[in-house]
């Protein structure tokens, strides 16, 4: 082990598994990281990105389906070896909470009360995927996605289409009522609606405008000449 001279060179120069020695314990964190990178590169590895102290403190991201889950009844983390899924509720509970729910026949979680008829014990290596809509647990992601599509997204789309149809019918009825109202306001008065019989013919029009005021003017379709009076 060489004495610490610069942070640019590692403390331990031998290509072996780095062990925390006395100089490394007294060295700054950046110097220790340089020594680790040098040892890793000497063993055949590659350090593409420099490590930082925050990288060592940050917890690794959990694999999908392996996240730490909490019991909705007890509010404590669920041990993978002590997990149960309620039936027919499909909710993930801890073993103690599941046994109590089975004994009572129901349990209260997620703001509601659910029936518990049986328990399904999960293997410690089983992955669990939780539906964000109703908190139901599934053992593979495809099942969870299918449940969310059929149980929630499809229902929402049907409800939206129904609402649009009802809105269209409402607008249709409203427009028909507005058209009838405008027709009543803009139509001819009642007195003008009484037309002279035969006013649509030439003779009827002449009779209606008879300057002599003869009786023939009042007879529909009269053939007598006004001079005969």
Coordinates of C-alpha atoms in Angstrom, one line a residue:
X1 CA 0.0 0.0 0.0
X2 CA 1.5 3.3 -1.0
X3 CA 1.1 6.4 1.1
X4 CA -1.6 8.8 0.1
X5 CA -0.2 11.4 -2.3
X6 CA -2.9 12.5 -4.7
X7 CA -6.6 11.6 -5.2
X8 CA -5.9 11.0 -8.9
X9 CA -4.0 7.8 -8.2
X10 CA -5.5 4.9 -6.2
X11 CA -4.3 4.0 -2.8
X12 CA -4.0 0.2 -3.5
X13 CA -2.1 -0.5 -6.7
X14 CA -2.2 -4.3 -6.7
X15 CA -4.9 -5.8 -9.0
X16 CA -6.8 -7.7 -6.3
X17 CA -10.0 -7.4 -4.5
X18 CA -9.8 -4.1 -2.7
X19 CA -10.0 -4.3 1.1
X20 CA -10.4 -1.3 3.3
X21 CA -6.9 -0.8 4.7
X22 CA -5.8 1.8 7.2
X23 CA -4.8 4.5 4.6
X24 CA -8.1 4.0 2.9
X25 CA -10.0 4.5 6.1
X26 CA -8.3 7.8 6.6
X27 CA -8.6 8.9 3.0
X28 CA -11.4 11.0 1.6
X29 CA -14.4 9.3 0.0
X30 CA -13.4 10.4 -3.5
X31 CA -10.0 8.8 -3.1
X32 CA -11.5 5.5 -1.9
X33 CA -13.9 5.5 -5.0
X34 CA -10.9 6.0 -7.3
X35 CA -9.2 3.0 -5.7
X36 CA -12.3 0.9 -6.2
X37 CA -12.5 1.9 -9.9
X38 CA -8.8 1.2 -10.4
X39 CA -9.2 -2.3 -8.9
X40 CA -12.3 -3.0 -10.8
X41 CA -10.7 -2.0 -14.1
X42 CA -7.6 -4.1 -13.3
X43 CA -9.8 -7.2 -12.9
X44 CA -11.2 -6.8 -16.4
X45 CA -14.2 -4.6 -15.7
X46 CA -15.0 -1.2 -17.0
X47 CA -16.2 1.9 -15.2
X48 CA -18.1 3.9 -17.7
X49 CA -19.6 6.5 -15.3
X50 CA -17.7 7.7 -12.2
X51 CA -19.3 6.6 -8.9
X52 CA -20.4 9.2 -6.4
X53 CA -21.1 9.0 -2.7
X54 CA -24.8 9.5 -3.4
X55 CA -24.8 6.4 -5.6
X56 CA -23.7 4.3 -2.7
X57 CA -26.4 5.8 -0.4
X58 CA -29.2 5.5 -2.9
X59 CA -31.2 2.2 -2.6
X60 CA -31.4 0.1 -5.8
X61 CA -34.6 0.2 -7.7
X62 CA -36.9 -2.8 -7.1
X63 CA -37.8 -5.2 -9.8
X64 CA -41.4 -4.8 -11.1
X65 CA -43.6 -7.0 -9.0
X66 CA -41.0 -7.2 -6.2
X67 CA -41.7 -3.8 -4.6
X68 CA -42.1 -3.6 -0.8
X69 CA -45.9 -3.6 -0.1
X70 CA -47.8 -2.7 3.0
X71 CA -50.7 -4.4 4.6
X72 CA -53.8 -2.3 4.2
X73 CA -55.1 -3.4 7.5
X74 CA -52.1 -3.4 9.8
X75 CA -50.2 -0.7 7.9
X76 CA -46.9 -2.7 8.1
X77 CA -44.6 -4.0 5.4
X78 CA -45.6 -7.5 4.2
X79 CA -42.9 -10.2 4.5
X80 CA -42.7 -12.0 1.1
X81 CA -42.9 -15.4 2.8
X82 CA -46.1 -14.4 4.8
X83 CA -48.3 -13.0 2.0
X84 CA -51.9 -14.1 1.3
X85 CA -54.4 -13.0 -1.2
X86 CA -58.1 -12.8 -0.2
X87 CA -60.8 -14.4 -2.2
X88 CA -62.9 -13.1 -3.8
X89 CA -61.5 -9.7 -3.0
X90 CA -58.1 -10.3 -4.6
X91 CA -56.4 -8.0 -2.0
X92 CA -52.9 -8.6 -0.7
X93 CA -52.7 -8.9 3.0
X94 CA -50.2 -10.1 5.6
X95 CA -50.7 -13.6 7.0
X96 CA -52.0 -12.4 10.4
X97 CA -54.5 -9.9 8.9
X98 CA -55.6 -12.6 6.4
X99 CA -56.3 -15.1 9.1
X100 CA -58.3 -12.6 11.1
X101 CA -60.3 -11.6 8.0
X102 CA -61.1 -15.2 7.2
X103 CA -62.2 -15.9 10.8
X104 CA -64.5 -12.9 10.7
X105 CA -65.7 -13.5 7.2
X106 CA -64.9 -9.9 6.1
X107 CA -62.4 -7.2 6.4
X108 CA -62.2 -3.4 6.0
X109 CA -59.6 -1.9 3.7
X110 CA -59.3 0.9 1.1
X111 CA -62.3 2.7 2.4
X112 CA -64.7 -0.3 2.0
X113 CA -65.8 -3.6 3.5
X114 CA -65.1 -6.8 1.6
X115 CA -66.1 -10.4 2.0
X116 CA -63.4 -13.0 2.7
X117 CA -64.3 -16.6 1.9
X118 CA -60.8 -18.1 1.4
X119 CA -57.1 -17.2 1.4
X120 CA -54.5 -17.9 -1.3
X121 CA -51.0 -18.3 0.1
X122 CA -48.3 -16.8 -2.2
X123 CA -44.8 -18.2 -2.7
X124 CA -41.9 -15.9 -1.6
X125 CA -40.7 -15.7 -5.2
X126 CA -44.1 -14.8 -6.7
X127 CA -44.4 -11.3 -8.3
X128 CA -47.4 -9.2 -7.3
X129 CA -48.8 -6.5 -9.5
X130 CA -51.4 -4.1 -7.9
X131 CA -54.2 -2.5 -9.9
X132 CA -54.1 1.3 -9.3
X133 CA -57.9 1.5 -9.7
X134 CA -59.2 -1.0 -7.1
X135 CA -56.0 -2.2 -5.4
X136 CA -56.5 -5.8 -6.5
X137 CA -53.4 -8.1 -6.6
X138 CA -52.4 -10.2 -9.6
X139 CA -49.5 -12.6 -10.1
X140 CA -48.5 -11.3 -13.6
X141 CA -48.6 -7.9 -15.3
X142 CA -50.7 -9.1 -18.3
X143 CA -53.6 -10.2 -16.0
X144 CA -53.5 -6.9 -14.2
X145 CA -53.6 -4.9 -17.4
X146 CA -56.5 -7.1 -18.8
X147 CA -58.4 -6.6 -15.6
X148 CA -57.9 -2.8 -15.7
X149 CA -59.0 -2.6 -19.3
X150 CA -62.1 -4.7 -18.9
X151 CA -63.1 -3.6 -15.5
X152 CA -62.3 0.1 -15.7
X153 CA -61.2 1.6 -19.0
X154 CA -63.9 -0.2 -21.0
X155 CA -66.6 0.8 -18.6
X156 CA -65.4 4.4 -18.7
X157 CA -65.5 4.5 -22.5
X158 CA -69.0 3.0 -22.5
X159 CA -70.2 5.6 -20.0
X160 CA -68.6 8.4 -22.1
X161 CA -70.3 7.2 -25.3
X162 CA -73.7 6.9 -23.4
X163 CA -73.3 10.4 -22.1
X164 CA -72.5 11.7 -25.6
X165 CA -75.6 10.0 -27.1
X166 CA -77.8 11.5 -24.4
X167 CA -76.3 14.9 -25.0
X168 CA -76.9 14.6 -28.7
X169 CA -80.6 13.7 -28.1
X170 CA -81.0 16.6 -25.8
X171 CA -79.6 19.0 -28.3
X172 CA -81.8 17.6 -31.0
X173 CA -85.0 18.1 -28.9
X174 CA -83.9 21.6 -27.9
X175 CA -83.2 22.6 -31.5
X176 CA -86.6 21.3 -32.6
X177 CA -88.4 23.3 -29.9
X178 CA -86.5 26.4 -30.9
X179 CA -87.4 25.9 -34.5
X180 CA -91.1 25.5 -33.6
X181 CA -91.0 28.6 -31.5
X182 CA -89.4 30.7 -34.3
X183 CA -92.0 29.5 -36.7
X184 CA -94.8 30.6 -34.4
X185 CA -93.3 34.0 -34.0
X186 CA -92.6 34.6 -37.7
X187 CA -95.8 33.1 -39.2
X188 CA -98.8 35.0 -40.8
X189 CA -101.5 36.5 -38.4
X190 CA -104.7 34.7 -37.9
X191 CA -106.8 37.2 -40.0
X192 CA -104.5 36.9 -43.0
X193 CA -104.8 33.1 -42.8
X194 CA -108.4 33.2 -44.0
X195 CA -108.0 33.1 -47.7
X196 CA -110.7 33.7 -50.3
X197 CA -112.0 30.4 -51.8
X198 CA -110.6 30.0 -55.3
X199 CA -108.0 32.8 -54.8
X200 CA -105.4 30.5 -56.3
X201 CA -107.2 30.6 -59.8
X202 CA -107.3 33.5 -62.2
X203 CA -111.1 33.8 -62.1
X204 CA -111.2 33.7 -58.3
X205 CA -108.6 36.5 -58.2
X206 CA -110.6 38.7 -60.6
X207 CA -113.8 38.0 -58.6
X208 CA -112.1 39.0 -55.4
X209 CA -111.0 42.4 -57.0
X210 CA -114.4 43.1 -58.8
X211 CA -114.6 46.9 -59.1
X212 CA -118.3 46.8 -59.6
X213 CA -119.0 44.9 -56.4
X214 CA -121.3 42.5 -58.1
X215 CA -122.7 39.4 -56.5
X216 CA -120.6 37.2 -58.8
X217 CA -117.5 38.3 -56.9
X218 CA -118.6 36.3 -53.9
X219 CA -119.4 33.1 -55.9
X220 CA -116.4 30.8 -56.2
X221 CA -115.5 30.1 -59.8
X222 CA -118.4 32.2 -61.2
X223 CA -118.6 32.4 -65.0
X224 CA -121.0 35.3 -65.3
X225 CA -119.5 38.5 -66.6
X226 CA -119.6 41.6 -64.5
X227 CA -121.3 43.5 -67.3
X228 CA -124.4 41.3 -67.0
X229 CA -125.2 43.0 -63.7

